[in-house]
CSV table of C-alpha atoms and ligand atoms in Angstrom, one decimal:
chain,number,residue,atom,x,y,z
H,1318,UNK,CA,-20.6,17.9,-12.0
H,1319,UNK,CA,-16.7,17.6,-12.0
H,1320,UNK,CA,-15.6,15.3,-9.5
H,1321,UNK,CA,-13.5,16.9,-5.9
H,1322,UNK,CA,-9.5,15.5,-6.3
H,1323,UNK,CA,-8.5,13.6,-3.5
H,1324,UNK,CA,-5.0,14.9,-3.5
H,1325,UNK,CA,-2.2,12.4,-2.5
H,1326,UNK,CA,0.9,14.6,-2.7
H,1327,UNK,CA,-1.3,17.0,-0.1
H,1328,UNK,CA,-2.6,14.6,1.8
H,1329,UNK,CA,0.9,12.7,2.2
H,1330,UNK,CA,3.2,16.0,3.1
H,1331,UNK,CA,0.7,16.4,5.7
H,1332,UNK,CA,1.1,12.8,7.7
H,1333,UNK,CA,4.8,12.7,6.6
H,1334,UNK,CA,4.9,16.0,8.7
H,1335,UNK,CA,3.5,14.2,11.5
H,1336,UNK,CA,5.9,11.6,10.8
H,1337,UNK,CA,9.3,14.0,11.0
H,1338,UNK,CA,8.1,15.2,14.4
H,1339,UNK,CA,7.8,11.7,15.5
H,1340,UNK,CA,10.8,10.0,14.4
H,1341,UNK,CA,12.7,13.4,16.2
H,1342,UNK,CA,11.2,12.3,19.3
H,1343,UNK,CA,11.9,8.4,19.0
H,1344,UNK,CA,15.3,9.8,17.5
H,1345,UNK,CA,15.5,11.6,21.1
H,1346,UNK,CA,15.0,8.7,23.2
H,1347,UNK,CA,17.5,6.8,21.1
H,1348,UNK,CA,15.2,5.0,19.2
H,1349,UNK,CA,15.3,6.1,15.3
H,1350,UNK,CA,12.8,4.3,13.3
H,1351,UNK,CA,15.1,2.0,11.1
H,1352,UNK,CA,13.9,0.6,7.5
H,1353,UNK,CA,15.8,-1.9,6.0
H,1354,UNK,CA,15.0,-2.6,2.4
H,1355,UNK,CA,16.1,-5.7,0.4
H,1356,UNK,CA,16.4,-5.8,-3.3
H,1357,UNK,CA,17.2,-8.8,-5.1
H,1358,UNK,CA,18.1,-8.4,-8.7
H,1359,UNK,CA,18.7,-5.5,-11.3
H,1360,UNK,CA,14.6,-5.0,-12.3
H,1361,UNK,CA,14.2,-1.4,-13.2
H,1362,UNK,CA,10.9,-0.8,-11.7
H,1363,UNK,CA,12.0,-2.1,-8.6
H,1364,UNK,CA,15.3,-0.6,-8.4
H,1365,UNK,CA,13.0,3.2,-8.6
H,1366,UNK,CA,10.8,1.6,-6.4
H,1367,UNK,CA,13.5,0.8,-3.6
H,1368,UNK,CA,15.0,4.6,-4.3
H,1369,UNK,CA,12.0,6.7,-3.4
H,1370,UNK,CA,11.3,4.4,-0.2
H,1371,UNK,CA,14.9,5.1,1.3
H,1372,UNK,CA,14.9,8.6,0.0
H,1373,UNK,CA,11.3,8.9,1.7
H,1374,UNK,CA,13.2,7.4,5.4
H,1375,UNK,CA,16.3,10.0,4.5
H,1376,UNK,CA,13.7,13.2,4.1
H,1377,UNK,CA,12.0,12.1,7.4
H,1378,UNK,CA,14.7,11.2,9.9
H,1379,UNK,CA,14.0,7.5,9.5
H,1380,UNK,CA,17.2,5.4,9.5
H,1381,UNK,CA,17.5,3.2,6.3
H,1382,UNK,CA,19.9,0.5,4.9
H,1383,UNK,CA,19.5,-0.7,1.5
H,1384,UNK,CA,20.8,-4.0,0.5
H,1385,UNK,CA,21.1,-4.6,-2.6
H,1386,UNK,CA,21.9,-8.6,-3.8
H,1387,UNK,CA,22.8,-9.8,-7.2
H,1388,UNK,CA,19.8,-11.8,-9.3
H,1389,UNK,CA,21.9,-15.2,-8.3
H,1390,UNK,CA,21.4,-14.7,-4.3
H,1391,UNK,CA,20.2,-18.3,-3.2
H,1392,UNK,CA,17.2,-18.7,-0.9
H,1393,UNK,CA,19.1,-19.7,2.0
H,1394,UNK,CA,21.2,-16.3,1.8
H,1395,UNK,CA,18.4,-14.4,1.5
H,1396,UNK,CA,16.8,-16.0,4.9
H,1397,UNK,CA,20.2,-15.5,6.5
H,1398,UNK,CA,20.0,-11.9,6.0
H,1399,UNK,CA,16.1,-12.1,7.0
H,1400,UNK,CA,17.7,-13.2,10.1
H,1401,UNK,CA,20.4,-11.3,10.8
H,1402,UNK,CA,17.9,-8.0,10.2
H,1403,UNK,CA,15.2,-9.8,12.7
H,1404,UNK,CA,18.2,-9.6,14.9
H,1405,UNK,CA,19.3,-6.4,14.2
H,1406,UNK,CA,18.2,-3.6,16.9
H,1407,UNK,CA,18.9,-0.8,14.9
H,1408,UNK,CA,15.8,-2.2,12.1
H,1409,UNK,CA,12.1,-1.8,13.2
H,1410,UNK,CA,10.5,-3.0,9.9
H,1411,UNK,CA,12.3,-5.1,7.0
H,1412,UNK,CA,11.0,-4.6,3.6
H,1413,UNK,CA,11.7,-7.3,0.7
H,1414,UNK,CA,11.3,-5.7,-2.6
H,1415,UNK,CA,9.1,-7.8,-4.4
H,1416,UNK,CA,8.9,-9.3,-7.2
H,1417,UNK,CA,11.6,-12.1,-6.2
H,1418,UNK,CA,13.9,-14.0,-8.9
H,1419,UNK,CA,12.1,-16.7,-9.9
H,1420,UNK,CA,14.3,-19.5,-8.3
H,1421,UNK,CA,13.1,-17.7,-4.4
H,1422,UNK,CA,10.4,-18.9,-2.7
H,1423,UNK,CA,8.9,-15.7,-2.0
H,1424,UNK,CA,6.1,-16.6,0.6
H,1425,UNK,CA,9.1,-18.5,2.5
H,1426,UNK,CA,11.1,-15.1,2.7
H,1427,UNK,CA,7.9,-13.2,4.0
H,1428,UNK,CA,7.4,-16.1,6.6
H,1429,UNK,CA,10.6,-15.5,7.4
H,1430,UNK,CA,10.3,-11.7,8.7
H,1431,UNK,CA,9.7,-11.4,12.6
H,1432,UNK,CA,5.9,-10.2,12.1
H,1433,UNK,CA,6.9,-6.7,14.5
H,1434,UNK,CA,9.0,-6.3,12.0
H,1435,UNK,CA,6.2,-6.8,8.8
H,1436,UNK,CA,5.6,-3.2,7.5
H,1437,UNK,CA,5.0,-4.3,4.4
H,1438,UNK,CA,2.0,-5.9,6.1
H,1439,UNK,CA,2.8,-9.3,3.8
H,1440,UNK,CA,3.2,-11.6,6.4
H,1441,UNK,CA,0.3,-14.3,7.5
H,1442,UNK,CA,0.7,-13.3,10.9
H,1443,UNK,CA,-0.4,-9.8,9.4
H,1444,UNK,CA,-2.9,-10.8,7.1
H,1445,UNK,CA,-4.2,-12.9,9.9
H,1446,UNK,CA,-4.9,-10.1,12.3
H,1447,UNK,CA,-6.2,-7.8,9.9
H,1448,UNK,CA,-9.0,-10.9,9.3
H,1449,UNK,CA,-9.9,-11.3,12.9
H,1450,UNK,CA,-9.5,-7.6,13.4
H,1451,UNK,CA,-6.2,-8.3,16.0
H,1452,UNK,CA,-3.5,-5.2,15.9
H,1453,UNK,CA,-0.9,-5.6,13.3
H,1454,UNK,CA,0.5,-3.9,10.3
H,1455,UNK,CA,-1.5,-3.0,7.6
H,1456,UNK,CA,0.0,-3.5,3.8
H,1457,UNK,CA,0.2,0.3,2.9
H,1458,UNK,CA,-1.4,0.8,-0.6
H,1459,UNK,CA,-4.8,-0.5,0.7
H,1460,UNK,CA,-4.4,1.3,4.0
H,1461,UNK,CA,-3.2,4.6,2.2
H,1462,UNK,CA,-6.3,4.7,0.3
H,1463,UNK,CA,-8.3,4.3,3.8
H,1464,UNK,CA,-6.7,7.1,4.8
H,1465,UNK,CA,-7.9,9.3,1.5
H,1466,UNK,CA,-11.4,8.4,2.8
H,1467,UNK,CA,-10.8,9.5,6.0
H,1468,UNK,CA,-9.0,12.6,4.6
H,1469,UNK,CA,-12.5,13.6,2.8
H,1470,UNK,CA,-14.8,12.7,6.1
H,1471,UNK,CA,-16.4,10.2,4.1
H,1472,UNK,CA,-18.5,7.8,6.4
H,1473,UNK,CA,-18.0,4.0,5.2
H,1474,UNK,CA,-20.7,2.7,7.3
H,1475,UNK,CA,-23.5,1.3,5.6
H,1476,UNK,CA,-22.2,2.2,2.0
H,1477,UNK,CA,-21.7,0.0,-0.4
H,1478,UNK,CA,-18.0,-0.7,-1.7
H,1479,UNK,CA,-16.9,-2.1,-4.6
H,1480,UNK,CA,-13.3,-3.5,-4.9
H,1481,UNK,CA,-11.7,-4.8,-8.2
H,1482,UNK,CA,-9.0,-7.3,-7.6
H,1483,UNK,CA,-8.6,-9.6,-5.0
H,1484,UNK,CA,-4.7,-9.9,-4.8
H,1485,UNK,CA,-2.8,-10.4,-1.1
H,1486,UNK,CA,-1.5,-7.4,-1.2
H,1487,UNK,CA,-4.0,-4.6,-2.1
H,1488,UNK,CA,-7.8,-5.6,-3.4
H,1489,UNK,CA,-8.4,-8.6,-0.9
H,1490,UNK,CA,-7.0,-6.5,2.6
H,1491,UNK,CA,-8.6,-3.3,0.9
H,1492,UNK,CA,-12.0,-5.5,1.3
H,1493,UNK,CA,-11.4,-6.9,4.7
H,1494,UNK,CA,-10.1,-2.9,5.6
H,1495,UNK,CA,-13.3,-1.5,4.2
H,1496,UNK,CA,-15.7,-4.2,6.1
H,1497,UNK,CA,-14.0,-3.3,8.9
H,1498,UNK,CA,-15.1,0.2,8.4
H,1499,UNK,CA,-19.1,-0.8,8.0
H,1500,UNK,CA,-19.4,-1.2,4.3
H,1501,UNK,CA,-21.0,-3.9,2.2
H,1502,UNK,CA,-18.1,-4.9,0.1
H,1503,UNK,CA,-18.3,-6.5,-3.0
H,1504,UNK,CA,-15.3,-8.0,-4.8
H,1505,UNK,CA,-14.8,-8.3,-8.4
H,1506,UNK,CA,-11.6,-9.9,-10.1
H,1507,UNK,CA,-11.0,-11.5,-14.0
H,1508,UNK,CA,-13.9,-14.3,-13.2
H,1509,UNK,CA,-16.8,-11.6,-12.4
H,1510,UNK,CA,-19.3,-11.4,-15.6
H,1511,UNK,CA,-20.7,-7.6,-15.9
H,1512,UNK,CA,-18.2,-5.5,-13.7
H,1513,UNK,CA,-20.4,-2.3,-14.6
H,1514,UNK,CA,-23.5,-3.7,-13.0
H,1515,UNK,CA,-21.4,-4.2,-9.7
H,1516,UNK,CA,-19.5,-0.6,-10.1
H,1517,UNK,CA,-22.7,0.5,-11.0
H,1518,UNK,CA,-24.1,0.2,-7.7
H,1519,UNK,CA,-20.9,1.4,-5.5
H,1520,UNK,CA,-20.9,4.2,-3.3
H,1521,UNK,CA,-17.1,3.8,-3.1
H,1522,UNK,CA,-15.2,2.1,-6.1
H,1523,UNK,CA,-11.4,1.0,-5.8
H,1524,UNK,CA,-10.0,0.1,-8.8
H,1525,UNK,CA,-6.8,-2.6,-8.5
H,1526,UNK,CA,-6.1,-4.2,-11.6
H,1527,UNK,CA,-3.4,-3.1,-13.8
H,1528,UNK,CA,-5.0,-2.4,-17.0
H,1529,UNK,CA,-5.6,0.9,-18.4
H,1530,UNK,CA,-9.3,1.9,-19.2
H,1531,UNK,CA,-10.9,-0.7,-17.2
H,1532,UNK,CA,-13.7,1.6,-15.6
H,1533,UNK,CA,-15.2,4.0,-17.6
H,1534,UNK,CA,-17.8,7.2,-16.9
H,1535,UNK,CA,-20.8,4.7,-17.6
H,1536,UNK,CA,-19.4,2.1,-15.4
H,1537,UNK,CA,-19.8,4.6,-11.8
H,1538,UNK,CA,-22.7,6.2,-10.4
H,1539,UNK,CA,-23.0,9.9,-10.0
H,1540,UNK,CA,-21.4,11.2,-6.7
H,1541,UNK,CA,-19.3,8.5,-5.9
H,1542,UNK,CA,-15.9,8.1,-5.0
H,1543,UNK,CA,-13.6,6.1,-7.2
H,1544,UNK,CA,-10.4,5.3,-6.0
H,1545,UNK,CA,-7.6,4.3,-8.6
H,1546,UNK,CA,-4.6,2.0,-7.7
H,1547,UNK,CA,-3.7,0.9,-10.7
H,1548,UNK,CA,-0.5,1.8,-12.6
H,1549,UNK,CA,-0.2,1.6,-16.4
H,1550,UNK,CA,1.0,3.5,-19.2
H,1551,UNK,CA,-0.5,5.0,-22.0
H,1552,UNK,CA,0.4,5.2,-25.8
H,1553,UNK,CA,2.5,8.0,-24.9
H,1554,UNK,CA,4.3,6.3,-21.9
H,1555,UNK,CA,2.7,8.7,-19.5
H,1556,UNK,CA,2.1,7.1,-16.1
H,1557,UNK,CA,-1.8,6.3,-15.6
H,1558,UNK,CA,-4.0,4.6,-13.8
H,1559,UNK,CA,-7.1,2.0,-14.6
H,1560,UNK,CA,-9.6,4.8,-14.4
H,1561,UNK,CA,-10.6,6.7,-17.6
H,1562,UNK,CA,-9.6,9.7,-15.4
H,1563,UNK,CA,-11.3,12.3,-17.4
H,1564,UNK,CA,-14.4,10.4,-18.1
H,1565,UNK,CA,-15.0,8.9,-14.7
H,1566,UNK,CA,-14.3,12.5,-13.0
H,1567,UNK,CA,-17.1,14.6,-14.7
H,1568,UNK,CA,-19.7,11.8,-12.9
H,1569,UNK,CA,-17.9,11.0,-9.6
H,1570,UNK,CA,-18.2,13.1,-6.7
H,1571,UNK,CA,-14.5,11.9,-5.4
H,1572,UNK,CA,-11.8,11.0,-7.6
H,1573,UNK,CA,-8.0,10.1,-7.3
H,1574,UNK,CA,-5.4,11.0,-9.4
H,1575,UNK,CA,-2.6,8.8,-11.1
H,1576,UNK,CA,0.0,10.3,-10.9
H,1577,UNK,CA,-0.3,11.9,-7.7
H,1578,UNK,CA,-3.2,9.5,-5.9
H,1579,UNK,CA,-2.3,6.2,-3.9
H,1580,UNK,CA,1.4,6.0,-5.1
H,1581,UNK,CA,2.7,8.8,-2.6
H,1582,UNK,CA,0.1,7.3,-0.3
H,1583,UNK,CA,2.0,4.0,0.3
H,1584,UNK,CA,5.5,5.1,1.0
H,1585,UNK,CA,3.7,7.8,3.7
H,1586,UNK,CA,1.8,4.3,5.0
H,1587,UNK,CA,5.3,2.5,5.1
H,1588,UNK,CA,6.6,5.4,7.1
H,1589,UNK,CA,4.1,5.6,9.4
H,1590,UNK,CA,4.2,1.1,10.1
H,1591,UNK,CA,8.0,1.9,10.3
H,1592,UNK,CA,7.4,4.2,12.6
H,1593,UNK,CA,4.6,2.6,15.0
H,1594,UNK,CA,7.2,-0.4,14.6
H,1595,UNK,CA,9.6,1.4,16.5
H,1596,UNK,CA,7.6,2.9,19.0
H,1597,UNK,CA,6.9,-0.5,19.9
H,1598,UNK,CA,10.3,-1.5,20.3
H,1599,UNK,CA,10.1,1.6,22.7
H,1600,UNK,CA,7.0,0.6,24.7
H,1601,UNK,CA,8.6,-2.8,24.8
H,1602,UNK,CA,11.5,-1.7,27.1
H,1603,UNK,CA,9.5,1.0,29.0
H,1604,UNK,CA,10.6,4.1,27.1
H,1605,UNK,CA,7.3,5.3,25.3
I,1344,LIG,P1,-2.4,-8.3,-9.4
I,1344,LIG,O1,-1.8,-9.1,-8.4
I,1344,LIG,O2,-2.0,-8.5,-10.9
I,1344,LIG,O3,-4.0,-8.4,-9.3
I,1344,LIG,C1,-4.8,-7.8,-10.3
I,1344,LIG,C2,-6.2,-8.2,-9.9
I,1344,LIG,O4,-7.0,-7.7,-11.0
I,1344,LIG,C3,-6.4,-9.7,-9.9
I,1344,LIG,O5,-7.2,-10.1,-8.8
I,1344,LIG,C4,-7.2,-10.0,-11.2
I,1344,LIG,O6,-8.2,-11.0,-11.1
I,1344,LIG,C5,-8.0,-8.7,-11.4
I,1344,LIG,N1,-8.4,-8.5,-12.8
I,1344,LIG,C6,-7.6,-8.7,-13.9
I,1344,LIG,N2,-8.3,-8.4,-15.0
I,1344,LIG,C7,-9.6,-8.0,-14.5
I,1344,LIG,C8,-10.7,-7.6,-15.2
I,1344,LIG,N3,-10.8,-7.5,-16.5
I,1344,LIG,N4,-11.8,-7.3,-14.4
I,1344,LIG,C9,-11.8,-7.3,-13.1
I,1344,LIG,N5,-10.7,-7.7,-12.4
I,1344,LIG,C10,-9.6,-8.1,-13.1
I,1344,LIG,O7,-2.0,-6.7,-9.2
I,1344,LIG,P2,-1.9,-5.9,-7.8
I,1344,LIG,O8,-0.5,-6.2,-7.3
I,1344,LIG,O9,-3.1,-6.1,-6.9
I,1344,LIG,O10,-1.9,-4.5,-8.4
I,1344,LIG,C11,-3.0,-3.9,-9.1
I,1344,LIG,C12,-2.6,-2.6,-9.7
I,1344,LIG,O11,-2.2,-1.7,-8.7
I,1344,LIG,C13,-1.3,-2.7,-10.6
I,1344,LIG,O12,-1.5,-1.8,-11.7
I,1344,LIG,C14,-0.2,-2.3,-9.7
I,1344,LIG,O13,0.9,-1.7,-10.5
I,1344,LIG,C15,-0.9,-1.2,-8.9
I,1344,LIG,N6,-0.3,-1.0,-7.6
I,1344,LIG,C16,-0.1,0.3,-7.3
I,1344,LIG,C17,0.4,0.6,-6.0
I,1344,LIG,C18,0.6,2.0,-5.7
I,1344,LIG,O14,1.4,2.3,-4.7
I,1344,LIG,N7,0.0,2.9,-6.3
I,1344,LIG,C19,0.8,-0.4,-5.2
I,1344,LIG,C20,0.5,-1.8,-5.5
I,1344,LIG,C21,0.0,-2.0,-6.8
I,1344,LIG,P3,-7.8,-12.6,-10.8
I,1344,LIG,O15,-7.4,-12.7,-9.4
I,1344,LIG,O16,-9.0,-13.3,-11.2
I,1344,LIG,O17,-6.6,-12.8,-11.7
């Protein structure tokens, strides 16, 4: 058995399709969707990171400003411009490019965001209503990989999920996001003794460590779909994720692929809360 690719360059041109055809109408009604993206210091990884998410807004007919601050910005500048973009009508969501220089209170900055305003989905306001099941933004990675399950028809209700890592921003809301959706989630993080009898058992298995080789073909059982959020590198510096890819895909029934997986799936997500962030702003003074 070879597992089926779930395919997140596909899947992603689709909804950012959808996405084009609604910022035109927004656009229309003189309300572009408008992403303003903070970056605070001269880290590589998040200067790429930054790129693609305004380049993603540029291809789409979002509006986008990128603000870029040197590594010495103080706390209290960074609120202000927090602030002034909370202020700003012209900006539905505001992401802060994380991680912060080391001197930044960085749960201070997300508290800081209006929470209509929270596409990164971050925010406690956020991570509150996603508990209780309220409306409110979803963070993307964990919400783009819902969508891959919903892209494949793949009914979450009475399976049982396996989610490794329990960070704020992907393996803990991936859990709560998953529960919503029916399944019996289990979460495993750097405490759990015996990962592979947990995986073992999972009818759905995301994988969101960071560390290359972590689940291997005798770690999954057959048919199942394994979901890989990790990001690594190999010996050879190639991009890769925390799935033995070619292992774990000859006992899997679903499988996706890093590169081309969940990465392409988050910017799509954090078009898509940009987007609903400004058809709010719509809604709210009676034009949607
Ligand atoms: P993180 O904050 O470092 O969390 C990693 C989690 O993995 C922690 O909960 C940790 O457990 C757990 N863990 C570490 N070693 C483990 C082990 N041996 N067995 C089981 N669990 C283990 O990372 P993150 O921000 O959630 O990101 C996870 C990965 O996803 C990274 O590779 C990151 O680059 C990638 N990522 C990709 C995207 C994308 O768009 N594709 C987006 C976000 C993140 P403890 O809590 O006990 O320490």
């Amino acid at each position: 058995m070879t597992a089926h690719i779930i395919d997140g360059n596909a899947l992603s041109a689709q909804l950012r399709a959808d996405v084009s055809a609604r910022a035109a109408l927004l656009t229309e009604r003189g309300f572009k969707p408008g992403l303003a993206v903070l970056l605070v210091g001269d880290d590589p990884a998040s200067a790429v990171y930054v790129r693609n998410k305004v380049k993603a807004c540029q291809d789409h007919g979002l509006h986008s400003v990128l603000e870029r601050h040197p590594a010495t910005l103080s706390e209290a500048s960074l609120l202000a411009r927090v602030q002034a973009l909370n202020a700003d009508p012209a900006i539905h969501g505001i992401l802060v490019q994380l991680p912060l220089p080391a001197h930044i209170d960085t749960q201070r900055i997300i508290e800081a965001i209006a929470p209509h305003k929270d596409v990164d989905g971050f925010h406690v306001a956020s991570a509150g209503a996603l508990m209780t099941g309220l409306p409110g933004f979803w963070p993307c990675t964990p919400h783009g990989c819902m969508k891959m399950l919903e892209s494949i028809g793949y009914e979450l209700r009475g399976k049982h999920a396996v989610v490794i890592g329990r960070s704020n921003i992907v393996g803990k809301p991936m859990a709560l996001m998953l529960l919503q959706a029916h399944a019996t989630v289990t979460i495993c993080h750097s405490a759990t003794p015996n990962l592979a009898h947990h995986t073992r058992q999972a009818d759905v298995i995301v994988c969101a460590v960071g560390r290359r080789g972590l689940l291997l073909a005798d770690m999954v059982k057959p048919g199942s779909v394994v979901i890989d959020v990790g990001m690594n590198r190999d010996q050879a510096g190639k991009l890769c994720g925390d799935v033995d890819f070619e292992g774990v895909r000859l006992v899997a029934g679903y499988i996706t692929p890093v590169p081309g997986g969940v990465g392409p799936m988050t910017i799509t997500m954090l078009l898509i809360n940009t987007l609903e962030a400004a058809q709010a702003s719509a809604a709210a003074e009676g034009q949607a």
